[in-house]
Tab-separated table of C-alpha atoms and ligand atoms in Angstrom:
chain	number	residue	atom	x	y	z
A	9	MET	CA	28.786	-5.087	13.719
A	10	THR	CA	28.171	-8.425	15.337
A	11	ASP	CA	24.733	-9.888	15.761
A	12	TYR	CA	23.050	-7.144	13.782
A	13	ARG	CA	19.988	-8.479	12.006
A	14	SER	CA	18.657	-7.142	8.767
A	15	GLY	CA	16.466	-8.210	5.883
A	16	PHE	CA	13.383	-7.800	3.708
A	17	PHE	CA	9.867	-8.849	4.673
A	18	ALA	CA	7.256	-8.761	1.904
A	19	VAL	CA	3.877	-7.760	3.303
A	20	ILE	CA	1.177	-9.431	1.275
A	21	GLY	CA	-2.540	-9.859	1.663
A	22	ARG	CA	-5.741	-9.181	-0.162
A	23	PRO	CA	-6.900	-5.590	-0.663
A	24	ASN	CA	-7.990	-3.599	2.381
A	25	VAL	CA	-6.631	-5.894	5.128
A	26	GLY	CA	-4.441	-3.088	6.519
A	27	LYS	CA	-0.975	-3.680	5.042
A	28	SER	CA	-0.174	-0.003	4.554
A	29	THR	CA	-1.756	0.939	7.897
A	30	LEU	CA	0.529	-1.574	9.584
A	31	ILE	CA	3.672	-0.243	7.932
A	32	ASN	CA	2.776	3.367	8.781
A	33	SER	CA	2.114	2.280	12.361
A	34	ILE	CA	5.422	0.431	12.689
A	35	LEU	CA	7.365	3.380	11.284
A	36	GLY	CA	5.420	5.872	13.391
A	37	GLN	CA	5.133	8.019	10.311
A	38	LYS	CA	2.814	8.090	7.337
A	39	ILE	CA	4.621	7.059	4.177
A	40	ALA	CA	1.839	5.113	2.467
A	41	ALA	CA	-1.696	6.001	1.428
A	42	VAL	CA	-4.456	4.269	3.362
A	43	SER	CA	-8.200	4.166	2.685
A	44	PRO	CA	-11.259	2.036	3.401
A	45	ARG	CA	-11.418	1.173	-0.289
A	46	PRO	CA	-9.687	-1.809	-1.860
A	47	GLN	CA	-6.683	-1.307	-4.150
A	48	THR	CA	-5.380	1.786	-2.459
A	49	THR	CA	-1.759	0.723	-2.888
A	50	ARG	CA	-0.692	0.527	-6.514
A	51	ARG	CA	3.022	-0.111	-6.334
A	52	ARG	CA	5.642	-1.679	-4.162
A	53	GLN	CA	7.056	0.606	-1.535
A	54	LEU	CA	9.688	0.014	1.083
A	55	GLY	CA	9.150	0.958	4.707
A	56	ILE	CA	12.461	0.822	6.518
A	57	LEU	CA	12.572	0.368	10.291
A	58	THR	CA	16.057	0.898	11.741
A	59	ARG	CA	16.821	0.043	15.355
A	60	GLY	CA	20.049	-0.323	17.301
A	61	ASP	CA	20.016	-4.079	16.839
A	62	ALA	CA	18.114	-4.623	13.607
A	63	GLN	CA	16.771	-3.221	10.368
A	64	VAL	CA	13.502	-4.582	9.033
A	65	ILE	CA	12.757	-3.580	5.450
A	66	PHE	CA	9.044	-3.996	4.800
A	67	VAL	CA	7.857	-4.289	1.219
A	68	ASP	CA	4.319	-2.893	1.003
A	69	THR	CA	2.389	-4.333	-1.943
A	70	PRO	CA	-0.944	-3.912	-3.721
A	71	GLY	CA	-3.666	-6.281	-2.507
A	72	ILE	CA	-3.813	-9.551	-4.423
A	73	HIS	CA	-7.263	-10.125	-5.927
A	74	GLN	CA	-9.231	-11.478	-8.867
A	75	PRO	CA	-8.435	-8.871	-11.547
A	76	ARG	CA	-11.238	-7.287	-13.542
A	77	HIS	CA	-9.123	-5.059	-15.750
A	78	LYS	CA	-5.539	-4.588	-16.914
A	79	LEU	CA	-4.698	-2.350	-13.969
A	80	GLY	CA	-5.720	-5.207	-11.661
A	81	GLU	CA	-3.355	-7.550	-13.504
A	82	TYR	CA	-0.581	-5.039	-13.013
A	83	LEU	CA	-1.330	-4.765	-9.290
A	84	ASN	CA	-1.158	-8.532	-8.831
A	85	GLN	CA	2.087	-8.637	-10.789
A	86	GLU	CA	3.587	-5.937	-8.546
A	87	ALA	CA	2.611	-7.874	-5.438
A	88	GLU	CA	3.750	-11.257	-6.716
A	89	GLU	CA	7.148	-9.907	-7.734
A	90	ALA	CA	7.681	-8.729	-4.173
A	91	LEU	CA	7.901	-12.356	-3.072
A	92	ASP	CA	11.127	-12.858	-4.999
A	93	GLY	CA	14.329	-12.717	-3.026
A	94	VAL	CA	12.920	-11.593	0.312
A	95	ASP	CA	14.072	-12.973	3.658
A	96	GLY	CA	10.582	-13.532	4.967
A	97	ILE	CA	6.909	-13.091	4.167
A	98	LEU	CA	4.280	-11.456	6.288
A	99	PHE	CA	0.869	-12.661	5.156
A	100	LEU	CA	-1.662	-10.200	6.514
A	101	ALA	CA	-5.271	-11.344	6.751
A	102	ASP	CA	-8.514	-9.916	8.085
A	103	ALA	CA	-9.257	-11.498	11.483
A	104	SER	CA	-12.888	-10.402	11.371
A	105	VAL	CA	-13.868	-12.605	8.416
A	106	GLU	CA	-13.210	-16.095	7.129
A	107	PRO	CA	-10.696	-16.516	4.316
A	108	ASN	CA	-12.098	-15.803	0.849
A	109	GLU	CA	-10.953	-16.690	-2.666
A	110	ASP	CA	-8.333	-13.904	-2.670
A	111	ASP	CA	-6.742	-15.377	0.446
A	112	ALA	CA	-6.781	-18.760	-1.267
A	113	ARG	CA	-5.026	-17.204	-4.241
A	114	ILE	CA	-2.302	-15.891	-1.935
A	115	ALA	CA	-1.992	-19.218	-0.129
A	116	SER	CA	-1.398	-20.949	-3.457
A	117	LEU	CA	1.378	-18.447	-4.292
A	118	LEU	CA	2.959	-19.229	-0.934
A	119	LYS	CA	3.152	-22.904	-1.880
A	120	ASN	CA	6.086	-21.969	-4.147
A	121	ILE	CA	8.049	-20.321	-1.361
A	122	PRO	CA	10.991	-22.447	-0.236
A	123	PRO	CA	10.631	-23.768	3.329
A	124	ARG	CA	13.729	-21.870	4.491
A	125	ILE	CA	11.909	-18.567	3.966
A	126	PRO	CA	9.808	-17.948	7.073
A	127	ILE	CA	6.138	-17.113	6.654
A	128	VAL	CA	4.364	-15.188	9.376
A	129	LEU	CA	0.588	-15.104	9.342
A	130	ALA	CA	-0.765	-12.001	11.054
A	131	LEU	CA	-4.493	-11.619	11.584
A	132	ASN	CA	-5.228	-7.908	11.606
A	133	LYS	CA	-8.318	-6.016	12.786
A	134	MET	CA	-8.585	-8.201	15.885
A	135	ASP	CA	-10.477	-5.264	17.448
A	136	LEU	CA	-13.421	-6.195	15.217
A	137	VAL	CA	-13.876	-9.797	16.318
A	138	ASP	CA	-14.701	-11.725	19.510
A	139	ALA	CA	-12.390	-14.388	20.885
A	140	GLY	CA	-14.461	-17.328	19.627
A	141	ASN	CA	-14.610	-16.154	16.039
A	142	LEU	CA	-10.971	-15.120	16.138
A	143	LYS	CA	-9.982	-18.676	16.992
A	144	THR	CA	-12.167	-20.164	14.235
A	145	HIS	CA	-10.826	-17.732	11.646
A	146	LEU	CA	-7.260	-18.287	12.771
A	147	GLU	CA	-7.585	-21.999	12.244
A	148	ALA	CA	-9.115	-21.476	8.824
A	149	TYR	CA	-6.262	-19.205	7.660
A	150	GLN	CA	-3.683	-21.541	9.110
A	151	ALA	CA	-5.231	-24.498	7.268
A	152	LEU	CA	-5.192	-22.477	4.057
A	153	VAL	CA	-1.463	-21.780	4.288
A	154	GLY	CA	-0.829	-25.407	5.113
A	155	ARG	CA	2.823	-25.228	6.014
A	156	GLU	CA	4.469	-24.268	9.268
A	157	THR	CA	3.875	-20.600	10.037
A	158	ARG	CA	4.143	-18.288	12.995
A	159	ILE	CA	0.768	-16.809	13.850
A	160	ILE	CA	-0.126	-13.608	15.612
A	161	SER	CA	-3.270	-11.475	15.993
A	162	ILE	CA	-2.869	-7.732	15.858
A	163	SER	CA	-4.653	-4.463	15.374
A	164	ALA	CA	-2.607	-2.172	13.164
A	165	LEU	CA	-5.073	0.666	13.649
A	166	HIS	CA	-4.938	0.520	17.445
A	167	SER	CA	-1.276	-0.566	17.672
A	168	GLU	CA	-2.209	-3.751	19.521
A	169	HIS	CA	0.472	-6.456	19.498
A	170	VAL	CA	2.289	-4.575	16.755
A	171	ASN	CA	5.453	-4.458	18.870
A	172	ASP	CA	5.202	-8.207	19.438
A	173	LEU	CA	4.923	-8.699	15.710
A	174	VAL	CA	8.037	-6.590	15.072
A	175	GLU	CA	9.982	-8.608	17.671
A	176	LEU	CA	8.896	-11.809	15.991
A	177	LEU	CA	9.993	-10.563	12.571
A	178	VAL	CA	13.357	-9.384	13.919
A	179	SER	CA	13.938	-12.809	15.466
A	180	LEU	CA	13.462	-14.383	12.039
A	181	LEU	CA	15.911	-12.137	10.175
A	182	PRO	CA	19.397	-13.269	9.200
A	183	SER	CA	22.520	-11.816	10.823
A	184	ARG	CA	23.526	-9.122	8.403
A	185	PRO	CA	24.588	-5.471	8.532
A	186	PRO	CA	21.940	-2.844	7.707
A	187	GLU	CA	21.100	-2.352	4.054
A	188	TYR	CA	20.035	1.313	4.263
A	189	ASP	CA	21.173	4.430	6.101
A	190	GLU	CA	19.250	4.920	9.290
A	191	GLU	CA	17.613	8.152	8.137
A	192	GLN	CA	16.080	6.507	5.072
A	193	ILE	CA	12.534	5.336	5.741
A	194	THR	CA	11.280	4.622	2.225
A	195	ASP	CA	12.484	4.255	-1.358
A	196	LEU	CA	9.889	6.501	-2.988
A	197	TYR	CA	10.468	10.166	-3.673
A	198	GLU	CA	8.306	12.778	-2.032
A	199	ARG	CA	6.637	13.567	-5.341
A	200	GLU	CA	5.611	9.914	-5.766
A	201	ILE	CA	4.160	9.748	-2.275
A	202	ALA	CA	2.423	13.078	-2.965
A	203	ALA	CA	0.671	11.466	-5.961
A	204	ASP	CA	-0.516	8.639	-3.711
A	205	LEU	CA	-1.730	11.054	-1.040
A	206	ILE	CA	-3.726	12.996	-3.633
A	207	ARG	CA	-5.334	9.745	-4.758
A	208	GLU	CA	-5.972	8.840	-1.131
A	209	ALA	CA	-7.794	12.144	-0.626
A	210	ALA	CA	-9.925	11.427	-3.702
A	211	LEU	CA	-10.697	7.910	-2.435
A	212	LEU	CA	-11.797	9.324	0.900
A	213	LYS	CA	-13.949	12.141	-0.477
A	214	LEU	CA	-15.641	10.414	-3.398
A	215	ARG	CA	-18.203	7.642	-3.391
A	216	ASP	CA	-19.215	4.746	-5.589
A	217	GLU	CA	-17.413	3.708	-8.697
A	218	VAL	CA	-15.352	6.822	-9.445
A	219	PRO	CA	-12.486	6.265	-6.973
A	220	HIS	CA	-11.209	3.067	-8.542
A	221	GLY	CA	-11.086	4.771	-11.908
A	222	ILE	CA	-8.732	7.520	-10.753
A	223	ALA	CA	-5.031	7.827	-11.444
A	224	VAL	CA	-2.869	10.739	-10.355
A	225	ARG	CA	0.150	12.170	-12.113
A	226	VAL	CA	2.314	14.836	-10.523
A	227	ASP	CA	3.250	17.230	-13.335
A	228	GLU	CA	5.339	19.701	-11.354
A	229	PHE	CA	7.027	19.498	-7.983
A	230	LYS	CA	9.127	22.569	-7.249
A	231	GLU	CA	10.624	23.767	-4.057
A	232	ARG	CA	10.385	27.517	-3.954
A	233	GLY	CA	12.848	29.651	-2.027
A	234	ASN	CA	10.355	30.673	0.655
A	235	GLY	CA	10.063	27.141	2.071
A	236	MET	CA	6.981	26.509	-0.022
A	237	THR	CA	6.635	23.551	-2.384
A	238	TYR	CA	4.573	24.074	-5.502
A	239	ILE	CA	2.840	20.943	-6.784
A	240	ALA	CA	0.692	20.622	-9.900
A	241	ALA	CA	-1.064	17.326	-10.496
A	242	THR	CA	-3.597	15.795	-12.854
A	243	LEU	CA	-6.355	13.432	-11.799
A	244	PHE	CA	-7.268	11.073	-14.632
A	245	VAL	CA	-10.777	9.675	-14.791
A	246	GLU	CA	-12.282	7.165	-17.216
A	247	ARG	CA	-15.393	8.995	-18.362
A	248	GLU	CA	-16.694	12.506	-18.944
A	249	SER	CA	-19.438	11.939	-16.334
A	250	GLN	CA	-16.774	11.158	-13.712
A	251	LYS	CA	-14.987	14.391	-14.471
A	252	GLY	CA	-18.058	16.324	-13.391
A	253	ILE	CA	-18.309	14.334	-10.180
A	254	VAL	CA	-14.655	14.855	-9.284
A	255	ILE	CA	-14.841	18.593	-9.938
A	256	GLY	CA	-18.213	18.926	-8.216
A	257	GLU	CA	-20.624	21.823	-8.199
A	258	GLY	CA	-18.695	25.023	-8.687
A	259	GLY	CA	-15.456	23.097	-8.209
A	260	LYS	CA	-16.372	22.241	-4.618
A	261	MET	CA	-15.330	18.588	-4.640
A	262	LEU	CA	-11.957	19.167	-6.266
A	263	LYS	CA	-11.295	21.883	-3.733
A	264	GLN	CA	-12.068	19.508	-0.858
A	265	ILE	CA	-9.790	16.858	-2.329
A	266	GLY	CA	-7.043	19.446	-2.756
A	267	THR	CA	-7.323	20.730	0.800
A	268	ALA	CA	-7.226	17.222	2.314
A	269	ALA	CA	-4.297	16.177	0.120
A	270	ARG	CA	-2.355	19.370	0.823
A	271	LYS	CA	-2.597	18.798	4.575
A	272	GLN	CA	-1.300	15.241	4.238
A	273	ILE	CA	1.564	16.276	1.969
A	274	GLU	CA	2.537	19.121	4.284
A	275	GLU	CA	2.587	16.746	7.231
A	276	MET	CA	4.716	14.250	5.369
A	277	GLY	CA	7.274	16.756	4.102
A	278	GLY	CA	7.237	19.199	6.998
A	279	HIS	CA	6.884	22.201	4.703
A	280	LYS	CA	4.124	24.355	3.249
A	281	VAL	CA	2.568	23.218	0.004
A	282	PHE	CA	0.713	25.012	-2.746
A	283	LEU	CA	-1.281	22.394	-4.616
A	284	GLU	CA	-2.960	22.831	-7.973
A	285	LEU	CA	-5.184	20.051	-9.300
A	286	ARG	CA	-6.838	19.491	-12.630
A	287	VAL	CA	-8.989	16.695	-14.000
A	288	LYS	CA	-8.642	14.992	-17.347
A	289	VAL	CA	-10.568	12.211	-19.065
A	290	GLU	CA	-8.457	9.326	-20.326
A	291	LYS	CA	-11.076	7.016	-21.735
A	292	ASP	CA	-11.177	3.583	-20.071
A	293	TRP	CA	-7.540	3.984	-19.008
A	294	ARG	CA	-7.580	0.976	-16.692
A	295	ASN	CA	-7.843	-1.295	-19.714
A	296	ASN	CA	-5.551	0.604	-22.055
A	297	GLU	CA	-2.024	-0.740	-21.891
A	298	ASN	CA	-0.461	2.314	-23.533
A	299	VAL	CA	-2.053	4.713	-21.107
A	300	LEU	CA	-1.233	2.431	-18.196
A	301	LYS	CA	2.385	2.460	-19.277
A	302	ARG	CA	2.426	6.241	-19.486
A	303	LEU	CA	1.014	6.439	-15.987
A	304	GLY	CA	3.766	4.150	-14.717
A	305	TYR	CA	1.854	0.859	-14.620
A	306	LYS	CA	3.859	-1.401	-16.866
A	307	ILE	CA	2.506	-4.892	-17.469
A	308	LYS	CA	5.248	-7.401	-18.281
A	309	LYS	CA	3.284	-10.653	-18.662
B	427	LIG	N1	-10.855	-1.763	12.692
B	427	LIG	C1	-9.643	-1.798	12.130
B	427	LIG	N2	-9.453	-1.233	10.908
B	427	LIG	C2	-8.227	-1.282	10.374
B	427	LIG	C3	-7.143	-1.916	11.034
B	427	LIG	N3	-6.040	-1.811	10.222
B	427	LIG	C4	-6.455	-1.147	9.132
B	427	LIG	N4	-7.761	-0.821	9.205
B	427	LIG	C5	-8.557	-0.084	8.210
B	427	LIG	O1	-8.645	-0.871	7.025
B	427	LIG	C6	-8.737	-0.024	5.872
B	427	LIG	C7	-7.718	-0.456	4.831
B	427	LIG	O2	-6.410	-0.163	5.281
B	427	LIG	P1	-5.157	-0.125	4.294
B	427	LIG	O3	-3.961	-0.017	5.139
B	427	LIG	O4	-5.373	0.876	3.221
B	427	LIG	O5	-5.247	-1.607	3.671
B	427	LIG	P2	-4.272	-2.274	2.576
B	427	LIG	O6	-4.173	-3.714	2.933
B	427	LIG	O7	-3.003	-1.512	2.482
B	427	LIG	O8	-5.140	-2.125	1.268
B	427	LIG	P3	-4.659	-2.100	-0.294
B	427	LIG	O9	-3.567	-1.106	-0.406
B	427	LIG	O10	-5.897	-1.671	-1.000
B	427	LIG	O11	-4.246	-3.494	-0.644
B	427	LIG	C8	-8.537	1.398	6.370
B	427	LIG	O12	-9.802	2.001	6.480
B	427	LIG	C9	-7.904	1.214	7.735
B	427	LIG	O13	-8.180	2.265	8.648
B	427	LIG	C10	-7.363	-2.501	12.334
B	427	LIG	O14	-6.496	-3.055	12.990
B	427	LIG	N5	-8.643	-2.409	12.812
B	428	LIG	MG1	-2.098	-0.548	0.925
């Protein structure tokens, strides 16, 4: 296979800038949870785009931010580790606002990236900003990164300039045969994505402080003979009062979360799903390293 291009692009940026939205949009399929709340993504996930001439392997990451608890430290660690050994870095920023301290934190991480690794700065959410402000913000982000970068403005949500971005990334990849089979689009199992989609549904339905304090564990994931998948999952909250909120009056809220999540999981897997949810209190789990470990968030330090 001559002239085939392939390689890994880490997608980094502060929480909520649209990293997962962008990857879903490029793949034309939803593989990652998306929500208007920060810290939706909690682990690295590959999004694999295979074309006739190239394979771009995107590494979705949690948003880098100033951590306020042990879970936050884990999320930053997950994101920072994604920078190791990739062929390029896509720094996604919010075009509608000036850079903040989280962007500065990312820019300082990028200082350690060897010059041979290309960095692309993409300003997302360009639909939310006028041309004048876009230019000012662009210059500010560019100054923050400091070194030579390719720059592009996009809207992941409205698929504006997303194709141009993909072309740019492909042009920066090394000549190499594909890494993955063409039918593989991610490295996570369906049950792992299901856990994320359940959390996404909770993030979308609930308000205030509860959403950040939720973790989801899939306890059972069984394909039944009749084309139906049976899923049982537990939503962990930090306090007894949150349990009541998540369940809602007469179980109304939990039912809404379950219905929304079931639809998303069915769409992803292309089969019918029977979803059973329960809620459990795991006191202050975001700061408890043992519980974090049990839930799959392992801090190395
Ligand atoms: N207006 C507008 N909104 C967007 C665009 N791209 C993403 N969003 C919205 O931004 C919010 C955050 O999107 P995500 O994809 O979850 O952001 P993320 O960077 O993956 O966030 P974390 O996983 O928390 O780090 C969602 O409500 C998206 O619909 C865009 O181009 N324009
Ligand atoms: Mg995300």
